[in-house]
Amino acid sequence: MILERPKSLADVSTHFCPGCSHGIVHRLVSEVMDELQIEGRTVGICPVGCAVTSYNYFTCDMIEAAHGRAPAVATGVKRANPDKVVFTYQGDGDLAAIGTAETVHSATRGENITVIFINNTIYGMTGGQMAPTTLPGQVTQTTPYGRDPRYAGFPVRICEMVSTLSGCAYAERVAVDSPAHVKAAKKAIMKGFRNQLDGMGFSIIEILSTCPTNWGMTPSQAIERVRNEMIPYYPLGVYKDMTDKGGVFGDK
Amino acid sequence: MAEERVLMKGNEALAEAAIRAGCRCYFGYPITPQTEIAAYMSKRMPKIEGGVFLQAESEIAAINMVYGAAASGVRAMTSSSSPGVSLKSEGISYIAGCDLPCVIVNVQRGGPGLGGIQPSQSDYYMATKAGGHGDFHLLVFAPASVQDMADFAVWAFESADKYRMPAMILSDGLLGQMMEPVVFPEISSAQPEKPWAAVGHNNARPHNIINSLYLQPDELEASNIQRFERYEVVKREMASAQTYLTEDAEIIVTGYGATSRIIRSAVNAARKEGIKAGMLRPVTLWPFPEQAYKDTLSTAKVYLDVEMSMGQMVNDVKLAIECKRPVHFFGHTGGIIPTPAEVLAQIKALDEKIRKGDI
Amino acid sequence: MTSEIQLAGFGGQGILFAGKVLAYCGMLDGREVSWLPSYGPEMRGGTCNCSVTLSDEPIGSPTVYNPDILIVMNEPSFVKYINEVKPGGCAFVNTTLVDSVSDRKDIDIYNIPATAMAEENGLTGGANIVMIGMLIKKTGIISMDGIESTIRKMVPPKKAQLIENNMKAIRMGYDFE
């Protein structure tokens, strides 16, 4: 068989809209769990946002968390069970607005967890409001005239910010707008989980994603937007990599 | 052999007893007057196998770390004081909605807002009625001595596990800061199995989901009804009160926690003057020990509720006695502790009304 | 019998520790005891006080309002608390740091220059313990044997020389006339 559903991905229909990137990323995370054979000892944490019902899609044990609190919940699970694999799966409103403190502090503590960060520049679940990552000029339900940085401030660049923290072992921004980028994204996710198995510290993979529904676009237009508007503002690449330096504490 | 009495602060006794009760994860944030709990945990936890102490970046993060640890089946605790517990209320609601056991300690200080740092009991509503959004209850234990601080830590962990619900120890700055002799309770090391925990399924069972989200209204309602059926069992099994000289008491003075000690002193003084006063102290605040109140109706002519608040417990007392007798209130707030002399004066005034036939 | 004791002075004079010594000693005697400190930012350098109750019955309010026994180590505490002592009670006054005098005749007032005595004998910081020595002599609510075993229990083994210093301070207070 050339292609089959990863074992770590449940055989259910998702609630994701047509053209949404969540499905791709779910598959990549599941493939990584399969290939590393860690599903049985993994606990995933999905907080509020479009990721909220992912506890039905991943077949590992799952915890649903309050808005923004997934890294704190992950800290609790991981500290209590250092031998388990713990990941969070968070959107931009969750990770970069209401949960900024949890993001920054779990990173700076060097929590040995893996964070999957979906950046689609909008609040999806609530119907398309301005996110901390909404681009200047972008029209959303709460920026009907386009985001004006003089009024609503500038977007947050998470990989750039988190990579300045000593506890961050690995920060990479990827996109899922093309087969080549999807392959690169999987490699990054794989590395994020491997880092945890190797005890490197905090790993975050930011994935530039589509939200055709709330962007008011067709799926193919949405892919073009990732390419033409998002990648120029949020450059892809590795922002931090401590894996060849023995991890954040230099002992691995 | 019975353990010896040791002189300890209430906060420290609670922390030690929690560890003996199997608490393996403590997450907290500094706030007066409960910081000794965090300090004690930071010293002891690293020396215990599997022991975790972590100072969180916020009260919100601390309760969510407890959520994670509890979801993975570990006995976990956080502690704070009033303003900090307000911040935790979101997490408490989630924990209750997921039916997770854990222990939350509130060493109360004056409020509202930043309030003060002296002892208070003005979080009764928050603990018993409004610990967060949604339909849920916490088990609420009200210690009145350093020994209680230790005993109730064990009781809280065991009950939380038994009923799969969060438990709160509602203490205050007086009990947290004072020292008294304490004997640590014998602990049975057995903890219940937690087959529901999200801790990895080892490919041996379907995946566990810890969740409080139900997008279908009928499913959410069913889960709430199921939880409230469990609460009925908790009410029957857990409601607890302590009485002192109530057998013939015409005046029942009621109050919880530290205030009950002041009441006890005042009742003793009243008895010396021939006044038939007695004390009724609710030990669990949720469930509220309604039957213990009803049992006093045969002799009681009047009730006096004494609190370090503006009277947050009065309505529960009225409901418990079904408004069959007048319920008076006396209290202080802001960190002022009622004195035995003040309570005695209230008792005497009520006694005089009884003698005059006004009650 | 119940003894309600109030100790007061500056933060740093060992008020809380002296209170703890009394409570610990009472506990070793098998009695009910409680110790309640003032707490908060005023502890650092400001006034500091502590309530201790020793009793043969369960203790109600741990806050002492009208002490049977008062230990005051500085002027502001003397002014604040001397009139709160129960009639028939007693007060121990550190005259090195208290200038005021009281005209109360219904209580026994014992004056002792505890700070000066401690310093002259190389026991700087031990004035609190000197005062406890005098309290033992005048009230008898705890015994010399009791205090010695208390101090032995409270001082960690690696600071053993402190046991002797503390006992020296106790005896100085006890023998003071």
mmCIF file with all atom_site columns, C-alpha atoms in Angstrom, chain A residues 100-189:
data_model
loop_
_atom_site.group_PDB
_atom_site.id
_atom_site.type_symbol
_atom_site.label_atom_id
_atom_site.label_alt_id
_atom_site.label_comp_id
_atom_site.label_asym_id
_atom_site.label_entity_id
_atom_site.label_seq_id
_atom_site.pdbx_PDB_ins_code
_atom_site.Cartn_x
_atom_site.Cartn_y
_atom_site.Cartn_z
_atom_site.occupancy
_atom_site.B_iso_or_equiv
_atom_site.pdbx_formal_charge
_atom_site.auth_seq_id
_atom_site.auth_comp_id
_atom_site.auth_asym_id
_atom_site.auth_atom_id
_atom_site.pdbx_PDB_model_num
ATOM 1  C CA . THR A 1 100 ? 1.235   34.479 25.707 1.00 0.00 ? 100 THR A CA 1
ATOM 2  C CA . ALA A 1 101 ? 2.393   34.141 29.292 1.00 0.00 ? 101 ALA A CA 1
ATOM 3  C CA . GLU A 1 102 ? 2.069   30.351 29.243 1.00 0.00 ? 102 GLU A CA 1
ATOM 4  C CA . THR A 1 103 ? 3.932   30.208 25.920 1.00 0.00 ? 103 THR A CA 1
ATOM 5  C CA . VAL A 1 104 ? 6.783   32.430 27.028 1.00 0.00 ? 104 VAL A CA 1
ATOM 6  C CA . HIS A 1 105 ? 7.240   30.824 30.429 1.00 0.00 ? 105 HIS A CA 1
ATOM 7  C CA . SER A 1 106 ? 7.012   27.209 29.328 1.00 0.00 ? 106 SER A CA 1
ATOM 8  C CA . ALA A 1 107 ? 9.642   28.106 26.714 1.00 0.00 ? 107 ALA A CA 1
ATOM 9  C CA . THR A 1 108 ? 11.924  29.927 29.102 1.00 0.00 ? 108 THR A CA 1
ATOM 10 C CA . ARG A 1 109 ? 11.716  27.095 31.631 1.00 0.00 ? 109 ARG A CA 1
ATOM 11 C CA . GLY A 1 110 ? 12.893  24.780 28.886 1.00 0.00 ? 110 GLY A CA 1
ATOM 12 C CA . GLU A 1 111 ? 9.892   22.497 29.370 1.00 0.00 ? 111 GLU A CA 1
ATOM 13 C CA . ASN A 1 112 ? 10.667  19.348 27.455 1.00 0.00 ? 112 ASN A CA 1
ATOM 14 C CA . ILE A 1 113 ? 7.514   19.479 25.344 1.00 0.00 ? 113 ILE A CA 1
ATOM 15 C CA . THR A 1 114 ? 6.613   19.911 21.688 1.00 0.00 ? 114 THR A CA 1
ATOM 16 C CA . VAL A 1 115 ? 4.373   22.782 20.603 1.00 0.00 ? 115 VAL A CA 1
ATOM 17 C CA . ILE A 1 116 ? 2.544   22.679 17.275 1.00 0.00 ? 116 ILE A CA 1
ATOM 18 C CA . PHE A 1 117 ? 1.506   26.229 16.474 1.00 0.00 ? 117 PHE A CA 1
ATOM 19 C CA . ILE A 1 118 ? -1.032  26.905 13.723 1.00 0.00 ? 118 ILE A CA 1
ATOM 20 C CA . ASN A 1 119 ? -0.686  30.470 12.447 1.00 0.00 ? 119 ASN A CA 1
ATOM 21 C CA . ASN A 1 120 ? -3.519  31.365 10.080 1.00 0.00 ? 120 ASN A CA 1
ATOM 22 C CA . THR A 1 121 ? -3.689  35.071 11.029 1.00 0.00 ? 121 THR A CA 1
ATOM 23 C CA . ILE A 1 122 ? -7.274  34.873 12.259 1.00 0.00 ? 122 ILE A CA 1
ATOM 24 C CA . TYR A 1 123 ? -9.620  33.555 14.954 1.00 0.00 ? 123 TYR A CA 1
ATOM 25 C CA . GLY A 1 124 ? -11.345 30.721 13.116 1.00 0.00 ? 124 GLY A CA 1
ATOM 26 C CA . MET A 1 125 ? -13.675 29.083 15.627 1.00 0.00 ? 125 MET A CA 1
ATOM 27 C CA . THR A 1 126 ? -15.400 32.343 16.564 1.00 0.00 ? 126 THR A CA 1
ATOM 28 C CA . GLY A 1 127 ? -15.914 33.404 12.986 1.00 0.00 ? 127 GLY A CA 1
ATOM 29 C CA . GLY A 1 128 ? -12.974 35.467 11.806 1.00 0.00 ? 128 GLY A CA 1
ATOM 30 C CA . GLN A 1 129 ? -11.853 38.152 14.238 1.00 0.00 ? 129 GLN A CA 1
ATOM 31 C CA . MET A 1 130 ? -8.446  39.859 14.394 1.00 0.00 ? 130 MET A CA 1
ATOM 32 C CA . ALA A 1 131 ? -5.726  37.586 15.770 1.00 0.00 ? 131 ALA A CA 1
ATOM 33 C CA . PRO A 1 132 ? -2.401  38.709 17.260 1.00 0.00 ? 132 PRO A CA 1
ATOM 34 C CA . THR A 1 133 ? -0.909  37.507 13.969 1.00 0.00 ? 133 THR A CA 1
ATOM 35 C CA . THR A 1 134 ? -3.373  39.295 11.660 1.00 0.00 ? 134 THR A CA 1
ATOM 36 C CA . LEU A 1 135 ? -1.347  41.147 9.031  1.00 0.00 ? 135 LEU A CA 1
ATOM 37 C CA . PRO A 1 136 ? -1.390  44.951 8.693  1.00 0.00 ? 136 PRO A CA 1
ATOM 38 C CA . GLY A 1 137 ? -4.258  45.896 6.414  1.00 0.00 ? 137 GLY A CA 1
ATOM 39 C CA . GLN A 1 138 ? -5.974  42.511 6.752  1.00 0.00 ? 138 GLN A CA 1
ATOM 40 C CA . VAL A 1 139 ? -9.745  42.740 6.922  1.00 0.00 ? 139 VAL A CA 1
ATOM 41 C CA . THR A 1 140 ? -11.383 40.688 9.656  1.00 0.00 ? 140 THR A CA 1
ATOM 42 C CA . GLN A 1 141 ? -14.699 40.888 11.477 1.00 0.00 ? 141 GLN A CA 1
ATOM 43 C CA . THR A 1 142 ? -13.141 43.187 14.110 1.00 0.00 ? 142 THR A CA 1
ATOM 44 C CA . THR A 1 143 ? -10.862 45.069 11.707 1.00 0.00 ? 143 THR A CA 1
ATOM 45 C CA . PRO A 1 144 ? -13.490 45.838 9.044  1.00 0.00 ? 144 PRO A CA 1
ATOM 46 C CA . TYR A 1 145 ? -11.302 48.615 7.564  1.00 0.00 ? 145 TYR A CA 1
ATOM 47 C CA . GLY A 1 146 ? -8.160  46.510 7.674  1.00 0.00 ? 146 GLY A CA 1
ATOM 48 C CA . ARG A 1 147 ? -5.778  46.136 10.624 1.00 0.00 ? 147 ARG A CA 1
ATOM 49 C CA . ASP A 1 148 ? -4.269  49.537 11.299 1.00 0.00 ? 148 ASP A CA 1
ATOM 50 C CA . PRO A 1 149 ? -1.115  49.082 13.391 1.00 0.00 ? 149 PRO A CA 1
ATOM 51 C CA . ARG A 1 150 ? -1.482  52.652 14.703 1.00 0.00 ? 150 ARG A CA 1
ATOM 52 C CA . TYR A 1 151 ? -4.736  51.578 16.219 1.00 0.00 ? 151 TYR A CA 1
ATOM 53 C CA . ALA A 1 152 ? -4.587  47.820 16.717 1.00 0.00 ? 152 ALA A CA 1
ATOM 54 C CA . GLY A 1 153 ? -0.847  47.331 17.006 1.00 0.00 ? 153 GLY A CA 1
ATOM 55 C CA . PHE A 1 154 ? 1.502   45.100 15.050 1.00 0.00 ? 154 PHE A CA 1
ATOM 56 C CA . PRO A 1 155 ? 1.417   41.349 14.516 1.00 0.00 ? 155 PRO A CA 1
ATOM 57 C CA . VAL A 1 156 ? 3.412   39.121 16.855 1.00 0.00 ? 156 VAL A CA 1
ATOM 58 C CA . ARG A 1 157 ? 6.219   37.067 15.337 1.00 0.00 ? 157 ARG A CA 1
ATOM 59 C CA . ILE A 1 158 ? 6.339   34.118 17.689 1.00 0.00 ? 158 ILE A CA 1
ATOM 60 C CA . CYS A 1 159 ? 9.336   32.161 16.390 1.00 0.00 ? 159 CYS A CA 1
ATOM 61 C CA . GLU A 1 160 ? 11.483  35.285 16.428 1.00 0.00 ? 160 GLU A CA 1
ATOM 62 C CA . MET A 1 161 ? 10.363  36.141 19.958 1.00 0.00 ? 161 MET A CA 1
ATOM 63 C CA . VAL A 1 162 ? 10.544  32.684 21.512 1.00 0.00 ? 162 VAL A CA 1
ATOM 64 C CA . SER A 1 163 ? 13.933  31.947 19.937 1.00 0.00 ? 163 SER A CA 1
ATOM 65 C CA . THR A 1 164 ? 15.460  34.642 22.154 1.00 0.00 ? 164 THR A CA 1
ATOM 66 C CA . LEU A 1 165 ? 14.617  32.571 25.240 1.00 0.00 ? 165 LEU A CA 1
ATOM 67 C CA . SER A 1 166 ? 17.338  30.329 26.629 1.00 0.00 ? 166 SER A CA 1
ATOM 68 C CA . GLY A 1 167 ? 14.924  27.482 27.323 1.00 0.00 ? 167 GLY A CA 1
ATOM 69 C CA . CYS A 1 168 ? 13.891  27.235 23.694 1.00 0.00 ? 168 CYS A CA 1
ATOM 70 C CA . ALA A 1 169 ? 15.727  24.343 22.032 1.00 0.00 ? 169 ALA A CA 1
ATOM 71 C CA . TYR A 1 170 ? 14.172  24.537 18.634 1.00 0.00 ? 170 TYR A CA 1
ATOM 72 C CA . ALA A 1 171 ? 11.982  27.025 16.789 1.00 0.00 ? 171 ALA A CA 1
ATOM 73 C CA . GLU A 1 172 ? 11.156  26.634 13.143 1.00 0.00 ? 172 GLU A CA 1
ATOM 74 C CA . ARG A 1 173 ? 8.545   28.247 10.931 1.00 0.00 ? 173 ARG A CA 1
ATOM 75 C CA . VAL A 1 174 ? 7.151   26.164 8.101  1.00 0.00 ? 174 VAL A CA 1
ATOM 76 C CA . ALA A 1 175 ? 4.179   26.351 5.746  1.00 0.00 ? 175 ALA A CA 1
ATOM 77 C CA . VAL A 1 176 ? 1.837   23.800 4.185  1.00 0.00 ? 176 VAL A CA 1
ATOM 78 C CA . ASP A 1 177 ? 1.104   25.588 0.918  1.00 0.00 ? 177 ASP A CA 1
ATOM 79 C CA . SER A 1 178 ? 2.969   23.189 -1.405 1.00 0.00 ? 178 SER A CA 1
ATOM 80 C CA . PRO A 1 179 ? 4.081   19.544 -1.439 1.00 0.00 ? 179 PRO A CA 1
ATOM 81 C CA . ALA A 1 180 ? 7.677   20.626 -0.884 1.00 0.00 ? 180 ALA A CA 1
ATOM 82 C CA . HIS A 1 181 ? 6.695   22.775 2.106  1.00 0.00 ? 181 HIS A CA 1
ATOM 83 C CA . VAL A 1 182 ? 4.502   19.981 3.500  1.00 0.00 ? 182 VAL A CA 1
ATOM 84 C CA . LYS A 1 183 ? 7.510   17.650 3.383  1.00 0.00 ? 183 LYS A CA 1
ATOM 85 C CA . ALA A 1 184 ? 9.617   20.267 5.134  1.00 0.00 ? 184 ALA A CA 1
ATOM 86 C CA . ALA A 1 185 ? 6.871   20.754 7.717  1.00 0.00 ? 185 ALA A CA 1
ATOM 87 C CA . LYS A 1 186 ? 6.839   17.056 8.495  1.00 0.00 ? 186 LYS A CA 1
ATOM 88 C CA . LYS A 1 187 ? 10.597  17.080 8.921  1.00 0.00 ? 187 LYS A CA 1
ATOM 89 C CA . ALA A 1 188 ? 10.282  19.946 11.376 1.00 0.00 ? 188 ALA A CA 1
ATOM 90 C CA . ILE A 1 189 ? 7.508   18.225 13.335 1.00 0.00 ? 189 ILE A CA 1
#
